[in-house]
Coordinates of C-alpha atoms in Angstrom, one line a residue:
M28 CA -18.1 11.3 1.5
L29 CA -14.8 11.7 3.3
H30 CA -15.7 13.5 6.4
I31 CA -12.5 15.0 8.2
E32 CA -13.4 16.1 12.0
K33 CA -10.9 17.8 14.3
D34 CA -10.6 16.6 18.1
E35 CA -9.3 19.8 19.5
S36 CA -8.6 17.7 22.9
S37 CA -6.1 15.9 21.0
G38 CA -5.0 18.1 17.9
I39 CA -5.2 15.2 15.7
L40 CA -7.1 15.3 12.3
L41 CA -9.3 12.4 11.7
A42 CA -10.9 11.3 8.6
R43 CA -14.0 8.8 7.9
R44 CA -15.1 7.4 4.9
Q45 CA -18.8 6.7 3.8
L46 CA -18.7 4.8 0.6
V47 CA -21.1 5.5 -2.0
A48 CA -22.4 2.4 -4.3
G49 CA -23.8 2.4 -7.8
A50 CA -24.2 0.1 -10.6
A51 CA -22.0 2.3 -12.7
A52 CA -19.3 3.2 -10.4
L53 CA -15.9 2.2 -11.2
G54 CA -14.3 2.9 -7.4
L55 CA -15.1 5.1 -4.6
G56 CA -17.8 7.5 -4.8
A57 CA -16.5 10.2 -2.3
A58 CA -15.4 13.9 -1.8
L59 CA -12.5 15.5 0.7
L60 CA -13.3 18.2 2.7
P61 CA -11.0 20.9 3.0
L62 CA -8.3 20.7 5.7
G63 CA -9.0 23.6 7.5
A64 CA -7.4 26.9 6.0
A65 CA -4.7 25.4 4.5
A66 CA -7.0 24.2 1.7
A67 CA -7.6 27.9 0.7
E68 CA -4.2 29.3 0.8
T69 CA -2.1 29.2 -2.3
P70 CA 1.0 27.0 -2.9
K71 CA 4.2 28.6 -2.9
K72 CA 7.5 28.1 -4.2
G73 CA 10.7 27.5 -2.3
G74 CA 12.6 25.7 0.7
T75 CA 13.8 22.4 1.2
L76 CA 11.4 19.5 2.4
R77 CA 13.3 17.1 5.1
I78 CA 11.3 14.1 5.5
G79 CA 12.0 11.5 8.1
M80 CA 10.7 8.0 7.2
E81 CA 10.5 4.6 8.0
G82 CA 10.3 2.0 5.3
G83 CA 13.3 1.5 3.2
S84 CA 16.4 -0.7 3.4
P85 CA 20.1 -0.6 2.2
S86 CA 19.1 -2.8 -0.6
D87 CA 16.6 0.0 -2.1
S88 CA 16.5 0.5 -5.6
L89 CA 15.2 3.0 -8.2
D90 CA 14.2 0.6 -10.7
P91 CA 10.2 0.9 -10.5
R92 CA 10.0 -2.8 -10.9
L93 CA 11.3 -3.2 -7.1
I94 CA 9.7 -0.7 -5.1
A95 CA 8.8 -2.9 -1.9
D96 CA 8.2 -0.1 0.6
S97 CA 7.4 3.6 1.3
V98 CA 11.0 5.3 0.7
P99 CA 11.3 4.2 -2.6
L100 CA 7.9 4.8 -3.8
V101 CA 8.1 8.4 -2.4
M102 CA 11.3 8.5 -4.3
G103 CA 9.4 7.1 -7.4
M104 CA 6.8 9.8 -7.2
M105 CA 9.4 12.8 -7.2
L106 CA 11.1 11.2 -10.3
W107 CA 8.3 10.0 -12.3
N108 CA 4.7 9.8 -13.4
G109 CA 2.3 7.6 -13.0
L110 CA -0.3 6.5 -15.7
V111 CA -2.9 7.7 -13.3
E112 CA -3.3 8.9 -9.9
I113 CA -5.8 8.2 -7.0
A114 CA -6.9 11.3 -6.0
D115 CA -7.7 12.2 -2.1
N116 CA -11.3 11.1 -2.3
G117 CA -10.4 7.7 -3.6
D118 CA -11.1 8.3 -7.1
V119 CA -8.9 7.5 -10.3
V120 CA -7.7 10.6 -12.4
G121 CA -5.4 10.9 -15.6
E122 CA -1.7 11.5 -15.1
V123 CA 0.1 10.5 -18.0
L124 CA -3.0 8.9 -19.8
E125 CA -5.2 12.1 -19.9
K126 CA -8.6 10.0 -20.5
W127 CA -10.0 6.6 -21.6
E128 CA -12.9 5.1 -23.5
V129 CA -14.0 1.6 -22.8
K130 CA -16.3 -0.5 -25.2
P131 CA -19.5 -2.8 -23.7
G132 CA -17.8 -5.4 -22.3
A133 CA -14.8 -3.7 -20.6
T134 CA -12.4 -5.9 -22.8
E135 CA -11.3 -2.8 -25.3
W136 CA -9.7 0.3 -23.7
V137 CA -8.3 3.1 -25.5
F138 CA -6.5 5.7 -23.8
T139 CA -5.2 9.0 -24.6
V140 CA -1.4 10.1 -23.8
R141 CA -1.3 13.2 -22.1
K142 CA 0.3 15.8 -24.8
G143 CA 3.3 18.3 -23.9
L144 CA 5.1 15.9 -21.0
T145 CA 8.6 15.6 -21.6
F146 CA 11.1 13.8 -19.7
N147 CA 14.7 15.3 -18.3
S148 CA 16.5 14.7 -21.5
G149 CA 14.1 16.8 -22.9
K150 CA 12.1 13.8 -25.1
T151 CA 8.4 14.1 -25.3
V152 CA 6.2 11.2 -24.1
D153 CA 4.6 9.4 -26.4
A154 CA 2.7 5.8 -26.6
D155 CA 6.0 4.0 -27.3
D156 CA 7.0 5.1 -23.8
V157 CA 3.6 4.2 -22.2
I158 CA 3.7 1.1 -23.8
Y159 CA 7.5 0.3 -22.9
S160 CA 6.9 0.9 -19.4
L161 CA 3.8 -1.2 -19.1
N162 CA 5.6 -3.9 -21.1
L163 CA 8.1 -3.7 -18.1
H164 CA 5.6 -5.5 -15.7
R165 CA 4.5 -8.2 -18.3
G166 CA 6.1 -11.1 -19.5
E167 CA 9.8 -12.3 -18.1
T168 CA 9.4 -9.8 -15.4
K169 CA 10.3 -9.5 -11.6
S170 CA 7.8 -6.7 -11.1
P171 CA 5.0 -7.5 -8.4
A172 CA 2.7 -5.8 -10.9
K173 CA 3.0 -9.0 -13.1
S174 CA -0.4 -10.4 -11.6
V175 CA -2.5 -7.3 -12.1
L176 CA -1.5 -7.1 -15.4
A177 CA -1.7 -10.7 -16.6
D178 CA -5.0 -10.5 -17.7
I179 CA -3.9 -7.8 -20.5
T180 CA -3.7 -10.1 -23.8
E181 CA -2.6 -7.1 -26.7
I182 CA -1.1 -3.1 -25.9
K183 CA -1.5 -1.4 -29.4
K184 CA -0.5 1.6 -30.4
L185 CA -3.1 3.4 -32.0
S186 CA -1.2 7.0 -32.8
A187 CA 1.5 8.9 -31.5
N188 CA -0.5 9.7 -28.4
Q189 CA -3.2 7.0 -28.2
I190 CA -3.0 3.4 -27.1
Q191 CA -5.1 0.4 -27.0
I192 CA -5.5 -2.0 -24.2
T193 CA -7.3 -5.5 -24.8
L194 CA -8.3 -7.8 -21.8
G195 CA -8.8 -11.8 -21.9
S196 CA -11.7 -11.1 -19.8
G197 CA -13.7 -7.6 -18.9
N198 CA -12.8 -5.4 -16.0
V199 CA -14.5 -2.4 -15.1
D200 CA -11.7 -1.2 -12.4
L201 CA -8.9 -1.3 -15.4
P202 CA -8.1 2.2 -14.7
F203 CA -7.5 1.7 -11.3
T204 CA -5.5 -1.2 -11.9
L205 CA -3.3 1.0 -13.9
S206 CA -2.5 2.9 -10.4
D207 CA -0.3 0.1 -9.3
F208 CA 2.6 2.0 -7.7
H209 CA 5.3 0.2 -9.8
I210 CA 3.9 1.2 -13.2
M211 CA 5.8 4.4 -13.6
V212 CA 6.5 5.9 -16.8
V213 CA 10.1 5.7 -18.4
P214 CA 11.5 6.8 -21.6
N215 CA 11.1 3.7 -24.1
G216 CA 14.0 1.2 -23.7
T217 CA 15.4 2.2 -20.2
T218 CA 17.0 -0.6 -18.8
D219 CA 19.4 1.9 -16.4
F220 CA 17.3 3.2 -13.8
S221 CA 20.3 4.5 -11.8
K222 CA 19.9 7.8 -13.8
P223 CA 16.6 8.4 -13.9
D224 CA 15.1 10.0 -16.7
G225 CA 11.4 11.2 -15.7
T226 CA 8.7 13.5 -15.9
G227 CA 8.4 13.8 -12.5
A228 CA 8.7 17.2 -10.5
F229 CA 12.4 16.8 -9.2
A230 CA 15.5 15.6 -10.4
L231 CA 17.7 13.0 -8.6
E232 CA 21.2 15.0 -6.7
E233 CA 22.3 11.8 -4.6
F234 CA 21.2 8.5 -3.5
Q235 CA 22.8 6.8 -0.6
P236 CA 20.3 3.4 0.1
G237 CA 19.3 2.8 3.6
V238 CA 20.6 6.5 4.6
R239 CA 19.3 9.6 2.3
A240 CA 18.6 10.3 -0.8
T241 CA 18.1 14.3 -2.1
F242 CA 16.5 15.6 -5.2
V243 CA 15.9 18.9 -6.9
R244 CA 13.6 21.0 -8.4
K245 CA 13.3 20.5 -12.5
P246 CA 13.7 23.9 -14.1
G247 CA 10.6 25.2 -15.7
T248 CA 7.0 25.2 -14.7
Y249 CA 6.3 21.5 -13.3
W250 CA 2.8 20.1 -15.8
K251 CA 0.7 20.0 -12.6
A252 CA -0.7 23.3 -11.3
G253 CA 0.1 24.2 -7.8
R254 CA 2.4 21.5 -7.0
G255 CA 6.3 20.6 -7.4
N256 CA 6.8 23.8 -5.4
F257 CA 10.0 22.9 -3.0
D258 CA 13.3 24.0 -4.6
R259 CA 14.9 20.6 -2.9
V260 CA 13.7 17.5 -1.0
E261 CA 15.9 15.4 1.3
I262 CA 14.5 12.0 2.7
R263 CA 16.3 10.5 5.7
Y264 CA 16.0 7.1 6.3
I265 CA 15.1 6.8 10.1
G266 CA 13.9 3.8 11.3
D267 CA 13.4 3.8 14.7
A268 CA 10.1 5.7 15.8
A269 CA 11.1 7.3 18.7
A270 CA 14.5 8.8 16.6
R271 CA 11.6 9.9 14.0
T272 CA 9.6 11.8 16.4
Q273 CA 12.8 13.5 17.9
A274 CA 13.9 14.7 14.4
L275 CA 10.3 16.1 14.0
V276 CA 10.0 17.7 17.5
T277 CA 13.9 19.2 17.3
G278 CA 13.2 20.8 14.0
Q279 CA 15.7 18.3 12.2
V280 CA 12.6 17.4 9.9
D281 CA 9.7 19.0 8.5
V282 CA 7.5 15.5 8.3
I283 CA 7.5 12.0 9.4
N284 CA 5.6 8.8 8.6
R285 CA 4.3 6.2 11.1
V286 CA 3.9 7.9 14.1
D287 CA 4.2 5.7 17.0
P288 CA 0.6 5.0 18.3
K289 CA 2.0 4.7 21.9
T290 CA 3.0 8.4 21.6
A291 CA 0.9 9.9 19.4
A292 CA -1.6 11.7 21.6
L293 CA 1.4 12.7 23.7
L294 CA 2.7 14.0 20.3
A295 CA -0.5 16.0 19.3
K296 CA 0.1 18.5 22.6
N297 CA 2.6 19.8 21.2
K298 CA 1.4 22.8 19.6
A299 CA 4.3 22.9 16.9
V300 CA 3.2 19.5 15.8
R301 CA 0.1 18.6 13.7
I302 CA -0.9 15.1 13.2
S303 CA -2.6 13.5 10.4
R304 CA -5.0 10.4 11.2
T305 CA -7.2 8.0 8.7
P306 CA -8.7 5.3 10.6
G307 CA -9.2 1.9 9.0
M308 CA -6.8 3.0 5.7
G309 CA -3.6 2.2 6.9
N310 CA -1.2 -1.0 6.5
R311 CA -2.3 -4.3 7.1
Y312 CA -0.3 -5.9 9.6
A313 CA 0.1 -9.9 9.7
F314 CA 2.2 -13.0 10.2
V315 CA 2.3 -15.0 7.0
A316 CA 2.8 -18.7 6.3
Q317 CA 3.4 -20.9 3.5
T318 CA 0.5 -23.1 3.1
D319 CA 2.2 -25.6 0.8
K320 CA 4.9 -26.2 3.0
S321 CA 4.9 -28.5 6.1
P322 CA 3.4 -28.2 9.2
F323 CA 1.1 -24.9 7.8
S324 CA 0.0 -27.3 5.1
N325 CA -2.1 -28.5 7.9
K326 CA -5.2 -26.9 7.8
D327 CA -6.0 -27.5 11.6
L328 CA -2.8 -25.9 12.2
M329 CA -3.3 -22.8 10.5
L330 CA -6.9 -22.8 12.2
A331 CA -5.3 -23.0 15.7
L332 CA -2.6 -20.2 15.1
K333 CA -5.5 -18.2 13.7
Y334 CA -8.1 -18.7 17.0
G335 CA -4.7 -18.3 19.0
I336 CA -3.7 -14.8 18.5
D337 CA -5.2 -12.0 20.7
R338 CA -6.1 -9.8 18.2
K339 CA -7.7 -7.0 20.5
K340 CA -4.9 -7.0 22.8
I341 CA -2.4 -6.3 20.2
V342 CA -4.6 -3.8 18.8
D343 CA -5.0 -1.8 22.5
N344 CA -1.3 -2.6 23.6
V345 CA 0.9 -2.4 20.6
F346 CA -1.2 0.2 18.5
A347 CA -2.7 1.9 21.4
G348 CA -6.3 1.9 19.9
Y349 CA -4.9 3.2 16.5
A350 CA -5.9 0.3 14.9
T351 CA -8.8 -1.8 13.9
P352 CA -8.6 -6.3 14.4
G353 CA -8.1 -7.6 11.1
N354 CA -9.8 -10.7 9.7
D355 CA -7.1 -12.6 7.9
H356 CA -7.6 -11.1 4.4
T357 CA -6.4 -7.8 3.4
V358 CA -9.6 -5.9 2.7
G359 CA -9.9 -2.7 5.0
G360 CA -13.1 -2.3 6.7
K361 CA -13.2 1.3 5.2
M362 CA -13.0 -0.6 1.1
K363 CA -15.8 -0.9 -0.8
F364 CA -17.4 -4.2 -0.8
Y365 CA -15.6 -5.0 2.6
D366 CA -17.8 -7.8 4.3
T367 CA -19.3 -6.4 7.2
K368 CA -21.1 -9.6 7.3
Q369 CA -18.3 -11.7 7.9
K370 CA -17.6 -13.2 11.5
L371 CA -14.7 -11.2 12.7
M372 CA -11.8 -14.3 13.8
S373 CA -11.6 -13.6 17.9
Y374 CA -9.1 -15.2 20.6
D375 CA -10.6 -18.5 21.4
P376 CA -7.6 -20.7 23.3
D377 CA -9.9 -23.5 23.5
K378 CA -10.5 -23.6 20.0
A379 CA -6.8 -23.4 19.4
K380 CA -6.1 -26.1 21.4
F381 CA -8.7 -28.3 20.0
H382 CA -7.4 -27.8 16.2
Y383 CA -3.7 -28.0 17.5
K384 CA -3.9 -31.2 19.0
K385 CA -6.3 -32.6 15.7
S386 CA -3.5 -31.4 13.6
G387 CA -1.1 -33.8 15.1
V388 CA 1.6 -31.1 15.4
T389 CA 3.9 -31.2 18.2
S390 CA 6.8 -29.3 17.3
P391 CA 7.5 -25.6 18.2
I392 CA 6.0 -23.5 15.8
E393 CA 8.8 -20.7 14.5
L394 CA 8.1 -17.2 13.7
Q395 CA 10.4 -14.2 12.2
V396 CA 10.2 -11.3 13.3
S397 CA 11.5 -7.6 12.8
E398 CA 11.5 -4.1 13.3
G399 CA 12.7 -3.9 9.7
A400 CA 9.1 -5.7 8.6
F401 CA 7.2 -2.7 10.6
S402 CA 7.4 -1.1 13.9
G403 CA 5.6 -3.0 16.5
A404 CA 6.3 -6.4 14.7
T405 CA 8.3 -7.8 17.6
D406 CA 5.8 -6.6 20.4
S407 CA 2.9 -8.2 18.3
G408 CA 4.7 -11.8 18.1
Q409 CA 5.5 -11.5 21.9
V410 CA 1.7 -11.0 22.3
Y411 CA 1.0 -13.8 20.0
Q412 CA 3.7 -15.8 21.8
E413 CA 2.1 -15.4 25.1
S414 CA -1.5 -16.0 23.9
L415 CA -0.8 -19.1 21.9
A416 CA 0.9 -20.4 25.0
K417 CA -2.7 -20.4 27.1
A418 CA -3.9 -23.1 24.4
G419 CA -0.8 -25.1 24.7
I420 CA 1.2 -23.7 21.6
T421 CA 4.6 -23.2 21.8
L422 CA 6.1 -20.1 19.4
D423 CA 9.5 -19.6 19.2
L424 CA 10.0 -16.2 18.3
K425 CA 13.0 -15.7 16.3
R426 CA 14.0 -11.7 15.9
V427 CA 15.8 -11.1 12.8
S428 CA 17.9 -8.3 11.5
G429 CA 15.8 -4.9 9.8
D430 CA 18.7 -5.1 7.1
G431 CA 17.7 -6.8 4.3
Y432 CA 14.5 -8.2 5.6
W433 CA 12.5 -8.1 2.6
D434 CA 15.2 -9.7 0.8
N435 CA 16.3 -12.6 3.0
V436 CA 13.2 -13.3 5.1
W437 CA 10.0 -12.2 3.7
L438 CA 8.9 -14.8 0.5
K439 CA 11.7 -17.1 1.7
Q440 CA 10.8 -18.0 5.2
P441 CA 7.8 -20.1 5.7
F442 CA 6.4 -18.2 8.7
C443 CA 7.2 -14.4 9.2
A444 CA 5.9 -10.9 9.7
V445 CA 4.8 -8.7 6.8
Y446 CA 2.6 -5.6 6.1
W447 CA 0.6 -5.1 3.2
A448 CA -0.6 -1.3 2.2
N449 CA -3.8 -0.3 1.4
R450 CA -4.9 -0.4 -2.4
P451 CA -7.7 1.4 -4.2
T452 CA -10.0 -1.7 -5.1
V453 CA -10.9 -4.7 -3.6
D454 CA -9.6 -6.3 -7.0
N455 CA -6.1 -4.6 -7.0
Q456 CA -6.0 -5.8 -3.0
L457 CA -6.6 -9.4 -3.4
T458 CA -5.0 -9.4 -7.0
T459 CA -1.7 -8.2 -5.6
T460 CA -1.7 -10.5 -2.5
F461 CA -3.6 -13.9 -3.2
K462 CA -3.7 -14.7 -7.0
A463 CA -2.0 -17.7 -8.2
G464 CA 1.2 -17.3 -9.4
S465 CA 1.4 -13.5 -8.1
S466 CA 5.4 -13.3 -7.3
W467 CA 3.8 -11.4 -4.2
N468 CA 1.8 -14.0 -3.0
D469 CA 3.5 -14.8 0.4
T470 CA 1.2 -17.5 1.7
H471 CA 1.1 -19.5 -1.7
F472 CA -2.5 -19.4 -1.6
N473 CA -4.0 -21.4 -4.5
N474 CA -7.8 -21.7 -4.6
A475 CA -9.9 -22.2 -8.1
E476 CA -13.0 -20.9 -6.8
F477 CA -11.4 -17.8 -5.7
E478 CA -9.8 -17.6 -9.2
K479 CA -13.5 -17.9 -10.9
L480 CA -15.1 -15.3 -8.5
M481 CA -12.5 -12.6 -9.2
V482 CA -12.7 -13.0 -12.7
S483 CA -16.5 -12.7 -12.7
A484 CA -16.6 -10.1 -10.1
R485 CA -14.6 -7.8 -12.7
V486 CA -17.6 -7.4 -15.0
E487 CA -20.4 -7.6 -12.8
L488 CA -21.9 -4.2 -12.8
D489 CA -25.0 -5.6 -10.4
E490 CA -23.6 -3.9 -7.1
K491 CA -25.3 -6.6 -5.0
K492 CA -24.0 -9.4 -6.7
R493 CA -20.5 -8.1 -7.1
A494 CA -20.8 -7.8 -3.3
A495 CA -21.5 -11.2 -3.0
M496 CA -18.3 -12.5 -5.1
Y497 CA -16.0 -10.0 -2.9
A498 CA -17.6 -11.2 0.0
R499 CA -17.1 -14.9 -1.1
C500 CA -13.4 -14.4 -1.7
Q501 CA -12.7 -12.7 1.7
E502 CA -14.0 -15.6 3.5
L503 CA -12.2 -18.5 1.5
I504 CA -9.1 -16.3 2.1
S505 CA -9.8 -16.0 5.6
Q506 CA -10.5 -19.9 6.2
N507 CA -8.3 -21.3 3.8
S508 CA -5.0 -19.2 3.6
G509 CA -1.8 -18.9 5.7
M510 CA -2.4 -15.2 6.5
V511 CA -2.9 -14.4 9.9
C512 CA -3.9 -10.7 9.8
F513 CA -4.3 -9.5 13.0
A514 CA -4.7 -5.5 12.8
I515 CA -5.3 -2.6 10.1
Q516 CA -3.5 0.5 11.7
D517 CA -4.8 4.2 11.0
Y518 CA -2.6 6.3 8.9
L519 CA -0.4 8.4 11.4
D520 CA 2.1 10.9 9.5
A521 CA 3.2 14.3 11.7
C522 CA 4.6 17.5 10.7
N523 CA 5.5 20.7 11.5
T524 CA 2.9 23.7 11.2
K525 CA 4.4 25.2 8.4
L526 CA 4.3 22.5 6.1
R527 CA 1.0 22.5 4.0
G528 CA -0.3 19.9 1.4
L529 CA -0.1 17.0 3.7
T530 CA -3.6 16.1 2.6
L531 CA -5.7 12.5 4.0
S532 CA -5.4 10.2 1.2
G533 CA -7.6 8.1 -0.6
R534 CA -4.8 5.4 -0.6
F535 CA -1.3 6.0 1.3
D536 CA -0.2 7.9 4.1
L537 CA 2.2 10.9 3.3
A538 CA -0.5 12.3 1.0
D539 CA -0.7 9.2 -1.3
C540 CA 3.3 9.2 -0.7
R541 CA 3.0 12.4 -2.8
I542 CA 4.1 15.0 -0.3
P543 CA 6.9 15.9 -2.0
E544 CA 5.2 16.8 -5.0
K545 CA 1.9 18.4 -3.2
G546 CA 3.5 20.4 -0.3
W547 CA 4.5 23.9 0.2
F548 CA 5.8 25.9 3.1
A549 CA 3.2 28.6 4.7

């Protein structure tokens, strides 16, 4: 059950997830308790929601295939609907796909398209739209969702409102897989996304990438009861954490994401502000090295880099304790199938020195960091530099511009800063990041045992056996990949006291990046 507690001394809402195992379960068995009195209120229409956000750049696009950070994701959630939605308790529920059935073996699935949905243009959503939307992420495509859909061998139209998906091998988590945030439902044949024609609650008014975006509520009644309440939504790109906080405190915006953990406790004392905290569910912060390139192809060097980072110091000093140490993979401690028995990689300068000497590498190691990657990347890099120095390892910290970071640095430079968001299942989390051939496999990890185990785990209904498979996958990644995942931050959002609907999500911050759709003003 997902419990919510209120620390009266701090004013911070806390969430704690306890995962419930079950052999037939497809995902997280949990329930969300109400957020105080707000949960009992009836949503009201009207008003302009102003959001101050980190997580965007001047290269942002409205093309769902190109969503790489929080700002374009929130925009996409306003304009379109996904195939399914991840509920606050972590379960998967129908969105454009209303319901589904699966045959034994989990290779053949039949999905029913929800009737009565229409795009802005007035066209009714049908099976052809769903098939086209899925195929945008298959075959020759730049979409990162290609890797999670790679096992689909056929998508067939059964009727105007029904499709069949056939997999090369079984996957009991397929509905969760279809929750990938790139998979938005668009009209069949769409190629121009600059004029979005969606089924979401809002229509685009203006978009200035890297600056702002505005949206207006579409006329009529939104198909999701109690949602789509604001008349207008404004998103303001505010990359600086202090500037975001100031904008909230002075009433320039109603809600912000990624609260600076160093000032969260102080901000919580402001009676006009409410902070939402979800421990262990936030972004995974890491430095990633491409291990098919020298010198990072040297396993001893990578072990030196893993032993040489003081994770606890980063958690305590950079994130003010609002994080937990990472273990060099992207599975969070609150996720089902997280391996609690795996020993946490801890700072050991002697072991780092041993492996560094054994590697034979003598030249400095360059790490590229930027606040454009995530707030705290530069400070984390400085702590890393200091802790490696104690092991006799020289780290050259190269600070680069945040503008265009995801286009010019990530996936291109051999050692750089990155964050990975939470995903609804271990399979989705690991497939996106570590599957061989995935366009977002930023460490170029390629391990035959890992690939085989991931396929087997998808059809294994014995919870203990499945847990053992995923535990081995986490071990393989931690020991052999180029990821140095040093912290998993708590999600920290903040809003004024009149905003409602900022629920603690089972996946992303800002109410699963749906606060424009879910929220309202008291």
